JSON list of C-alpha atoms in Angstrom, two decimals:
[
{"chain": "A", "resi": 407, "resn": "UNK", "atom": "CA", "xyz": [47.59, 103.16, 84.01]},
{"chain": "A", "resi": 408, "resn": "UNK", "atom": "CA", "xyz": [48.48, 100.18, 82.06]},
{"chain": "A", "resi": 409, "resn": "UNK", "atom": "CA", "xyz": [46.76, 96.99, 83.29]},
{"chain": "A", "resi": 410, "resn": "UNK", "atom": "CA", "xyz": [48.79, 94.40, 85.05]},
{"chain": "A", "resi": 411, "resn": "UNK", "atom": "CA", "xyz": [47.71, 91.98, 82.37]},
{"chain": "A", "resi": 412, "resn": "UNK", "atom": "CA", "xyz": [49.05, 93.89, 79.73]},
{"chain": "A", "resi": 413, "resn": "UNK", "atom": "CA", "xyz": [52.24, 94.60, 81.41]},
{"chain": "A", "resi": 414, "resn": "UNK", "atom": "CA", "xyz": [52.54, 90.90, 82.16]},
{"chain": "A", "resi": 415, "resn": "UNK", "atom": "CA", "xyz": [51.94, 89.87, 78.50]},
{"chain": "A", "resi": 416, "resn": "UNK", "atom": "CA", "xyz": [54.36, 92.62, 77.29]},
{"chain": "A", "resi": 417, "resn": "UNK", "atom": "CA", "xyz": [57.20, 91.24, 79.67]},
{"chain": "A", "resi": 418, "resn": "UNK", "atom": "CA", "xyz": [56.55, 87.66, 78.46]},
{"chain": "A", "resi": 419, "resn": "UNK", "atom": "CA", "xyz": [56.79, 88.74, 74.95]},
{"chain": "A", "resi": 420, "resn": "UNK", "atom": "CA", "xyz": [59.94, 90.60, 75.70]},
{"chain": "A", "resi": 421, "resn": "UNK", "atom": "CA", "xyz": [61.56, 87.56, 77.69]},
{"chain": "A", "resi": 422, "resn": "UNK", "atom": "CA", "xyz": [62.87, 85.84, 74.66]},
{"chain": "A", "resi": 423, "resn": "UNK", "atom": "CA", "xyz": [64.77, 89.22, 73.98]},
{"chain": "A", "resi": 424, "resn": "UNK", "atom": "CA", "xyz": [66.09, 89.25, 77.38]},
{"chain": "A", "resi": 425, "resn": "UNK", "atom": "CA", "xyz": [69.38, 87.04, 77.99]},
{"chain": "A", "resi": 426, "resn": "UNK", "atom": "CA", "xyz": [70.79, 87.78, 81.34]},
{"chain": "A", "resi": 427, "resn": "UNK", "atom": "CA", "xyz": [74.21, 86.42, 80.52]},
{"chain": "A", "resi": 428, "resn": "UNK", "atom": "CA", "xyz": [74.38, 88.34, 77.07]},
{"chain": "A", "resi": 429, "resn": "UNK", "atom": "CA", "xyz": [73.44, 91.51, 79.34]},
{"chain": "A", "resi": 430, "resn": "UNK", "atom": "CA", "xyz": [75.96, 90.75, 82.00]},
{"chain": "A", "resi": 431, "resn": "UNK", "atom": "CA", "xyz": [78.59, 90.26, 79.22]},
{"chain": "A", "resi": 432, "resn": "UNK", "atom": "CA", "xyz": [77.56, 93.60, 77.84]},
{"chain": "A", "resi": 433, "resn": "UNK", "atom": "CA", "xyz": [77.71, 95.57, 81.29]},
{"chain": "A", "resi": 434, "resn": "UNK", "atom": "CA", "xyz": [81.15, 94.01, 81.67]},
{"chain": "A", "resi": 435, "resn": "UNK", "atom": "CA", "xyz": [82.39, 95.22, 78.56]},
{"chain": "A", "resi": 436, "resn": "UNK", "atom": "CA", "xyz": [81.06, 98.67, 79.06]},
{"chain": "A", "resi": 437, "resn": "UNK", "atom": "CA", "xyz": [83.00, 98.70, 82.42]},
{"chain": "A", "resi": 438, "resn": "UNK", "atom": "CA", "xyz": [85.94, 97.71, 81.03]},
{"chain": "A", "resi": 439, "resn": "UNK", "atom": "CA", "xyz": [85.59, 100.36, 78.44]},
{"chain": "A", "resi": 440, "resn": "UNK", "atom": "CA", "xyz": [84.85, 103.19, 80.99]},
{"chain": "A", "resi": 441, "resn": "UNK", "atom": "CA", "xyz": [87.74, 101.69, 82.67]},
{"chain": "A", "resi": 442, "resn": "UNK", "atom": "CA", "xyz": [89.89, 101.72, 79.78]},
{"chain": "A", "resi": 443, "resn": "UNK", "atom": "CA", "xyz": [88.72, 105.37, 78.88]},
{"chain": "A", "resi": 444, "resn": "UNK", "atom": "CA", "xyz": [89.36, 106.42, 82.33]},
{"chain": "A", "resi": 445, "resn": "UNK", "atom": "CA", "xyz": [92.94, 105.11, 82.34]},
{"chain": "A", "resi": 446, "resn": "UNK", "atom": "CA", "xyz": [93.64, 106.68, 78.89]},
{"chain": "A", "resi": 447, "resn": "UNK", "atom": "CA", "xyz": [91.86, 110.24, 80.17]},
{"chain": "A", "resi": 448, "resn": "UNK", "atom": "CA", "xyz": [93.85, 109.77, 83.43]},
{"chain": "A", "resi": 449, "resn": "UNK", "atom": "CA", "xyz": [97.11, 109.34, 81.48]},
{"chain": "A", "resi": 450, "resn": "UNK", "atom": "CA", "xyz": [96.58, 112.07, 79.10]},
{"chain": "A", "resi": 451, "resn": "UNK", "atom": "CA", "xyz": [95.76, 114.40, 81.83]},
{"chain": "A", "resi": 452, "resn": "UNK", "atom": "CA", "xyz": [98.92, 113.66, 83.79]},
{"chain": "A", "resi": 453, "resn": "UNK", "atom": "CA", "xyz": [101.03, 114.00, 80.46]},
{"chain": "A", "resi": 454, "resn": "UNK", "atom": "CA", "xyz": [99.21, 117.47, 79.94]},
{"chain": "A", "resi": 455, "resn": "UNK", "atom": "CA", "xyz": [100.13, 118.35, 83.52]},
{"chain": "A", "resi": 456, "resn": "UNK", "atom": "CA", "xyz": [103.35, 117.31, 83.04]},
{"chain": "A", "resi": 457, "resn": "UNK", "atom": "CA", "xyz": [103.97, 119.35, 79.70]},
{"chain": "A", "resi": 458, "resn": "UNK", "atom": "CA", "xyz": [102.07, 122.43, 81.53]},
{"chain": "A", "resi": 459, "resn": "UNK", "atom": "CA", "xyz": [104.80, 122.07, 84.42]},
{"chain": "A", "resi": 460, "resn": "UNK", "atom": "CA", "xyz": [107.50, 122.10, 81.92]},
{"chain": "A", "resi": 461, "resn": "UNK", "atom": "CA", "xyz": [106.36, 125.03, 79.84]},
{"chain": "A", "resi": 462, "resn": "UNK", "atom": "CA", "xyz": [105.69, 126.89, 82.98]},
{"chain": "A", "resi": 463, "resn": "UNK", "atom": "CA", "xyz": [109.85, 126.13, 83.86]},
{"chain": "A", "resi": 464, "resn": "UNK", "atom": "CA", "xyz": [110.40, 127.40, 80.33]},
{"chain": "A", "resi": 465, "resn": "UNK", "atom": "CA", "xyz": [108.12, 130.57, 80.67]},
{"chain": "A", "resi": 466, "resn": "UNK", "atom": "CA", "xyz": [109.63, 131.23, 84.17]},
{"chain": "A", "resi": 467, "resn": "UNK", "atom": "CA", "xyz": [112.98, 130.94, 82.77]},
{"chain": "A", "resi": 468, "resn": "UNK", "atom": "CA", "xyz": [112.29, 133.27, 79.65]},
{"chain": "A", "resi": 469, "resn": "UNK", "atom": "CA", "xyz": [110.66, 135.70, 82.14]},
{"chain": "A", "resi": 470, "resn": "UNK", "atom": "CA", "xyz": [114.06, 135.90, 84.40]},
{"chain": "A", "resi": 471, "resn": "UNK", "atom": "CA", "xyz": [116.23, 136.01, 81.01]},
{"chain": "A", "resi": 472, "resn": "UNK", "atom": "CA", "xyz": [114.15, 138.73, 79.52]},
{"chain": "A", "resi": 473, "resn": "UNK", "atom": "CA", "xyz": [113.96, 140.78, 83.00]},
{"chain": "A", "resi": 474, "resn": "UNK", "atom": "CA", "xyz": [116.93, 143.39, 82.95]},
{"chain": "A", "resi": 475, "resn": "UNK", "atom": "CA", "xyz": [119.36, 142.53, 85.42]},
{"chain": "A", "resi": 476, "resn": "UNK", "atom": "CA", "xyz": [120.03, 145.05, 88.31]},
{"chain": "A", "resi": 477, "resn": "UNK", "atom": "CA", "xyz": [123.60, 145.36, 87.00]},
{"chain": "A", "resi": 478, "resn": "UNK", "atom": "CA", "xyz": [122.86, 146.50, 83.37]},
{"chain": "A", "resi": 479, "resn": "UNK", "atom": "CA", "xyz": [121.84, 150.12, 82.93]},
{"chain": "A", "resi": 480, "resn": "UNK", "atom": "CA", "xyz": [118.15, 151.09, 81.98]},
{"chain": "A", "resi": 481, "resn": "UNK", "atom": "CA", "xyz": [117.86, 152.34, 78.26]},
{"chain": "A", "resi": 482, "resn": "UNK", "atom": "CA", "xyz": [117.94, 155.98, 79.46]},
{"chain": "A", "resi": 483, "resn": "UNK", "atom": "CA", "xyz": [121.14, 155.55, 81.51]},
{"chain": "A", "resi": 484, "resn": "UNK", "atom": "CA", "xyz": [122.76, 153.67, 78.74]},
{"chain": "A", "resi": 485, "resn": "UNK", "atom": "CA", "xyz": [121.88, 156.36, 76.43]},
{"chain": "A", "resi": 486, "resn": "UNK", "atom": "CA", "xyz": [123.34, 159.00, 79.00]},
{"chain": "A", "resi": 487, "resn": "UNK", "atom": "CA", "xyz": [126.24, 157.19, 79.43]},
{"chain": "A", "resi": 488, "resn": "UNK", "atom": "CA", "xyz": [126.80, 156.71, 75.37]},
{"chain": "A", "resi": 489, "resn": "UNK", "atom": "CA", "xyz": [126.20, 160.37, 75.14]},
{"chain": "A", "resi": 490, "resn": "UNK", "atom": "CA", "xyz": [128.73, 161.24, 77.96]},
{"chain": "A", "resi": 491, "resn": "UNK", "atom": "CA", "xyz": [131.37, 159.04, 76.39]},
{"chain": "A", "resi": 492, "resn": "UNK", "atom": "CA", "xyz": [130.67, 160.79, 72.96]},
{"chain": "A", "resi": 493, "resn": "UNK", "atom": "CA", "xyz": [131.33, 164.17, 74.48]},
{"chain": "A", "resi": 494, "resn": "UNK", "atom": "CA", "xyz": [134.17, 162.97, 76.27]},
{"chain": "A", "resi": 495, "resn": "UNK", "atom": "CA", "xyz": [135.50, 161.45, 72.85]},
{"chain": "A", "resi": 496, "resn": "UNK", "atom": "CA", "xyz": [135.15, 164.77, 71.14]},
{"chain": "A", "resi": 497, "resn": "UNK", "atom": "CA", "xyz": [136.64, 166.83, 73.90]},
{"chain": "A", "resi": 498, "resn": "UNK", "atom": "CA", "xyz": [139.77, 164.17, 73.81]},
{"chain": "A", "resi": 499, "resn": "UNK", "atom": "CA", "xyz": [139.96, 164.65, 70.17]},
{"chain": "A", "resi": 500, "resn": "UNK", "atom": "CA", "xyz": [140.07, 168.50, 70.34]},
{"chain": "A", "resi": 501, "resn": "UNK", "atom": "CA", "xyz": [142.85, 168.31, 72.82]},
{"chain": "A", "resi": 502, "resn": "UNK", "atom": "CA", "xyz": [144.94, 165.62, 70.76]},
{"chain": "A", "resi": 503, "resn": "UNK", "atom": "CA", "xyz": [144.29, 168.13, 67.99]},
{"chain": "A", "resi": 504, "resn": "UNK", "atom": "CA", "xyz": [145.78, 171.02, 69.97]},
{"chain": "A", "resi": 505, "resn": "UNK", "atom": "CA", "xyz": [148.40, 169.32, 71.29]},
{"chain": "A", "resi": 506, "resn": "UNK", "atom": "CA", "xyz": [149.50, 167.90, 67.76]},
{"chain": "A", "resi": 507, "resn": "UNK", "atom": "CA", "xyz": [149.06, 171.78, 66.52]},
{"chain": "A", "resi": 508, "resn": "UNK", "atom": "CA", "xyz": [151.35, 172.80, 69.40]},
{"chain": "A", "resi": 509, "resn": "UNK", "atom": "CA", "xyz": [153.95, 169.97, 68.88]},
{"chain": "A", "resi": 510, "resn": "UNK", "atom": "CA", "xyz": [154.04, 170.86, 65.17]},
{"chain": "A", "resi": 511, "resn": "UNK", "atom": "CA", "xyz": [154.86, 174.75, 65.99]},
{"chain": "A", "resi": 512, "resn": "UNK", "atom": "CA", "xyz": [157.25, 173.63, 68.64]},
{"chain": "A", "resi": 513, "resn": "UNK", "atom": "CA", "xyz": [158.94, 171.27, 66.10]},
{"chain": "A", "resi": 514, "resn": "UNK", "atom": "CA", "xyz": [159.12, 174.32, 63.72]},
{"chain": "A", "resi": 515, "resn": "UNK", "atom": "CA", "xyz": [160.43, 176.70, 66.25]},
{"chain": "A", "resi": 516, "resn": "UNK", "atom": "CA", "xyz": [163.08, 173.83, 67.29]},
{"chain": "A", "resi": 517, "resn": "UNK", "atom": "CA", "xyz": [164.00, 173.60, 63.26]},
{"chain": "A", "resi": 518, "resn": "UNK", "atom": "CA", "xyz": [164.68, 177.36, 63.26]},
{"chain": "A", "resi": 519, "resn": "UNK", "atom": "CA", "xyz": [166.74, 177.51, 66.43]},
{"chain": "A", "resi": 520, "resn": "UNK", "atom": "CA", "xyz": [168.76, 174.33, 65.17]},
{"chain": "A", "resi": 521, "resn": "UNK", "atom": "CA", "xyz": [169.58, 176.29, 61.87]},
{"chain": "A", "resi": 522, "resn": "UNK", "atom": "CA", "xyz": [170.28, 179.53, 63.98]},
{"chain": "A", "resi": 523, "resn": "UNK", "atom": "CA", "xyz": [172.65, 177.47, 66.35]},
{"chain": "A", "resi": 524, "resn": "UNK", "atom": "CA", "xyz": [174.37, 175.51, 63.11]},
{"chain": "A", "resi": 525, "resn": "UNK", "atom": "CA", "xyz": [174.69, 179.29, 61.46]},
{"chain": "A", "resi": 526, "resn": "UNK", "atom": "CA", "xyz": [176.23, 180.54, 64.75]},
{"chain": "A", "resi": 527, "resn": "UNK", "atom": "CA", "xyz": [178.63, 177.88, 65.20]},
{"chain": "A", "resi": 528, "resn": "UNK", "atom": "CA", "xyz": [179.82, 178.46, 61.67]},
{"chain": "A", "resi": 529, "resn": "UNK", "atom": "CA", "xyz": [180.03, 182.25, 62.35]},
{"chain": "A", "resi": 530, "resn": "UNK", "atom": "CA", "xyz": [183.07, 183.67, 63.51]},
{"chain": "A", "resi": 531, "resn": "UNK", "atom": "CA", "xyz": [182.75, 187.12, 64.92]},
{"chain": "A", "resi": 532, "resn": "UNK", "atom": "CA", "xyz": [186.46, 187.58, 64.71]},
{"chain": "A", "resi": 533, "resn": "UNK", "atom": "CA", "xyz": [186.87, 186.95, 60.86]},
{"chain": "A", "resi": 534, "resn": "UNK", "atom": "CA", "xyz": [183.63, 189.45, 60.55]},
{"chain": "A", "resi": 535, "resn": "UNK", "atom": "CA", "xyz": [185.32, 192.01, 62.40]},
{"chain": "A", "resi": 536, "resn": "UNK", "atom": "CA", "xyz": [188.43, 191.71, 60.57]},
{"chain": "A", "resi": 537, "resn": "UNK", "atom": "CA", "xyz": [186.54, 191.96, 57.20]},
{"chain": "A", "resi": 538, "resn": "UNK", "atom": "CA", "xyz": [184.78, 195.15, 58.64]},
{"chain": "A", "resi": 539, "resn": "UNK", "atom": "CA", "xyz": [188.23, 196.69, 59.56]},
{"chain": "A", "resi": 540, "resn": "UNK", "atom": "CA", "xyz": [189.45, 195.70, 56.22]},
{"chain": "A", "resi": 541, "resn": "UNK", "atom": "CA", "xyz": [186.43, 197.20, 54.58]},
{"chain": "A", "resi": 542, "resn": "UNK", "atom": "CA", "xyz": [186.90, 200.29, 56.92]},
{"chain": "A", "resi": 543, "resn": "UNK", "atom": "CA", "xyz": [190.57, 200.53, 55.89]},
{"chain": "A", "resi": 544, "resn": "UNK", "atom": "CA", "xyz": [189.96, 200.19, 52.46]},
{"chain": "A", "resi": 545, "resn": "UNK", "atom": "CA", "xyz": [187.27, 202.91, 52.36]},
{"chain": "A", "resi": 546, "resn": "UNK", "atom": "CA", "xyz": [189.42, 205.14, 54.45]},
{"chain": "A", "resi": 547, "resn": "UNK", "atom": "CA", "xyz": [192.38, 204.78, 51.69]},
{"chain": "A", "resi": 548, "resn": "UNK", "atom": "CA", "xyz": [190.23, 205.53, 48.93]},
{"chain": "A", "resi": 549, "resn": "UNK", "atom": "CA", "xyz": [188.71, 208.61, 51.01]},
{"chain": "A", "resi": 550, "resn": "UNK", "atom": "CA", "xyz": [192.11, 209.78, 51.16]},
{"chain": "A", "resi": 551, "resn": "UNK", "atom": "CA", "xyz": [192.97, 209.00, 47.62]},
{"chain": "A", "resi": 552, "resn": "UNK", "atom": "CA", "xyz": [189.93, 211.00, 46.59]},
{"chain": "A", "resi": 553, "resn": "UNK", "atom": "CA", "xyz": [191.38, 214.06, 48.81]},
{"chain": "A", "resi": 554, "resn": "UNK", "atom": "CA", "xyz": [188.91, 213.30, 51.90]},
{"chain": "A", "resi": 555, "resn": "UNK", "atom": "CA", "xyz": [190.63, 212.90, 55.47]},
{"chain": "A", "resi": 556, "resn": "UNK", "atom": "CA", "xyz": [188.18, 212.46, 58.42]},
{"chain": "A", "resi": 557, "resn": "UNK", "atom": "CA", "xyz": [189.31, 213.86, 61.79]},
{"chain": "A", "resi": 558, "resn": "UNK", "atom": "CA", "xyz": [186.80, 211.84, 64.10]},
{"chain": "A", "resi": 559, "resn": "UNK", "atom": "CA", "xyz": [188.00, 213.23, 67.07]},
{"chain": "A", "resi": 560, "resn": "UNK", "atom": "CA", "xyz": [186.87, 216.85, 65.97]},
{"chain": "A", "resi": 561, "resn": "UNK", "atom": "CA", "xyz": [184.16, 215.73, 63.88]},
{"chain": "A", "resi": 562, "resn": "UNK", "atom": "CA", "xyz": [185.54, 217.54, 60.75]},
{"chain": "A", "resi": 563, "resn": "UNK", "atom": "CA", "xyz": [186.82, 216.40, 57.36]},
{"chain": "A", "resi": 564, "resn": "UNK", "atom": "CA", "xyz": [190.20, 217.76, 55.83]},
{"chain": "A", "resi": 565, "resn": "UNK", "atom": "CA", "xyz": [189.59, 218.28, 51.97]},
{"chain": "A", "resi": 566, "resn": "UNK", "atom": "CA", "xyz": [192.65, 218.70, 49.87]},
{"chain": "A", "resi": 567, "resn": "UNK", "atom": "CA", "xyz": [191.80, 220.13, 46.32]},
{"chain": "A", "resi": 568, "resn": "UNK", "atom": "CA", "xyz": [193.10, 219.57, 43.14]},
{"chain": "A", "resi": 569, "resn": "UNK", "atom": "CA", "xyz": [194.94, 222.81, 42.98]},
{"chain": "A", "resi": 570, "resn": "UNK", "atom": "CA", "xyz": [196.67, 221.38, 46.54]},
{"chain": "A", "resi": 571, "resn": "UNK", "atom": "CA", "xyz": [194.84, 223.82, 48.73]},
{"chain": "A", "resi": 572, "resn": "UNK", "atom": "CA", "xyz": [193.90, 222.02, 52.16]},
{"chain": "A", "resi": 573, "resn": "UNK", "atom": "CA", "xyz": [190.44, 222.97, 53.25]},
{"chain": "A", "resi": 574, "resn": "UNK", "atom": "CA", "xyz": [188.64, 222.27, 56.91]},
{"chain": "A", "resi": 575, "resn": "UNK", "atom": "CA", "xyz": [185.14, 221.25, 56.73]},
{"chain": "A", "resi": 576, "resn": "UNK", "atom": "CA", "xyz": [183.31, 221.12, 59.98]},
{"chain": "A", "resi": 577, "resn": "UNK", "atom": "CA", "xyz": [180.58, 218.23, 60.27]},
{"chain": "A", "resi": 578, "resn": "UNK", "atom": "CA", "xyz": [177.74, 219.83, 62.30]},
{"chain": "A", "resi": 579, "resn": "UNK", "atom": "CA", "xyz": [174.58, 218.34, 63.59]},
{"chain": "A", "resi": 580, "resn": "UNK", "atom": "CA", "xyz": [172.26, 220.48, 62.14]},
{"chain": "A", "resi": 581, "resn": "UNK", "atom": "CA", "xyz": [173.73, 220.70, 58.54]},
{"chain": "A", "resi": 582, "resn": "UNK", "atom": "CA", "xyz": [171.92, 218.40, 56.05]},
{"chain": "A", "resi": 583, "resn": "UNK", "atom": "CA", "xyz": [173.89, 215.83, 54.54]},
{"chain": "A", "resi": 584, "resn": "UNK", "atom": "CA", "xyz": [173.43, 216.80, 50.90]},
{"chain": "A", "resi": 585, "resn": "UNK", "atom": "CA", "xyz": [174.76, 220.27, 51.86]},
{"chain": "A", "resi": 586, "resn": "UNK", "atom": "CA", "xyz": [177.72, 218.98, 53.39]},
{"chain": "A", "resi": 587, "resn": "UNK", "atom": "CA", "xyz": [178.42, 216.40, 50.48]},
{"chain": "A", "resi": 588, "resn": "UNK", "atom": "CA", "xyz": [178.10, 219.02, 47.91]},
{"chain": "A", "resi": 589, "resn": "UNK", "atom": "CA", "xyz": [180.38, 221.46, 49.80]},
{"chain": "A", "resi": 590, "resn": "UNK", "atom": "CA", "xyz": [182.96, 218.86, 49.96]},
{"chain": "A", "resi": 591, "resn": "UNK", "atom": "CA", "xyz": [183.05, 217.94, 46.35]},
{"chain": "A", "resi": 592, "resn": "UNK", "atom": "CA", "xyz": [183.01, 221.55, 45.66]},
{"chain": "A", "resi": 593, "resn": "UNK", "atom": "CA", "xyz": [186.23, 221.83, 47.58]},
{"chain": "A", "resi": 594, "resn": "UNK", "atom": "CA", "xyz": [187.92, 218.84, 46.15]},
{"chain": "A", "resi": 595, "resn": "UNK", "atom": "CA", "xyz": [186.98, 219.84, 42.68]},
{"chain": "A", "resi": 596, "resn": "UNK", "atom": "CA", "xyz": [188.75, 223.36, 43.19]}
]
């Protein structure tokens, strides 16, 4: 332990160094600095807390906006819908193509029918029949001039030969056409 006398002596030596006014001022200044520091720290803390609240609101808004709403399909459902729409589009395109092909064939058929109608409108069966009759009459006249006169009711041909003889040749069903033709010309030439 330190003797009391030495302690008193040390205090006396230190007395000129200790100034209570100066120490008081130093303590007051220190307290003011602590108060300023505390106020500054509190202000910074409040600002940080305020920024934290604002960032929390931004984070929550971002979370809400990044969350898929119930009205929007999931990725799998969206992909399935796209696939369905693609297959529907392809089947519709095929149906349209088939319908266009059918339309083209119907239009071609219509064009042919229009041409046929036009030719039938121009065609006069009476005139054609007269032409056929005229041709038949001319042929019969030529046959008669050559010496052949067909008798249709009896299925025979009367042949007048160059010598003036008249021959009757029956037209049978079983007789070949070349044989009858040859016989007719032989009789006509005799």
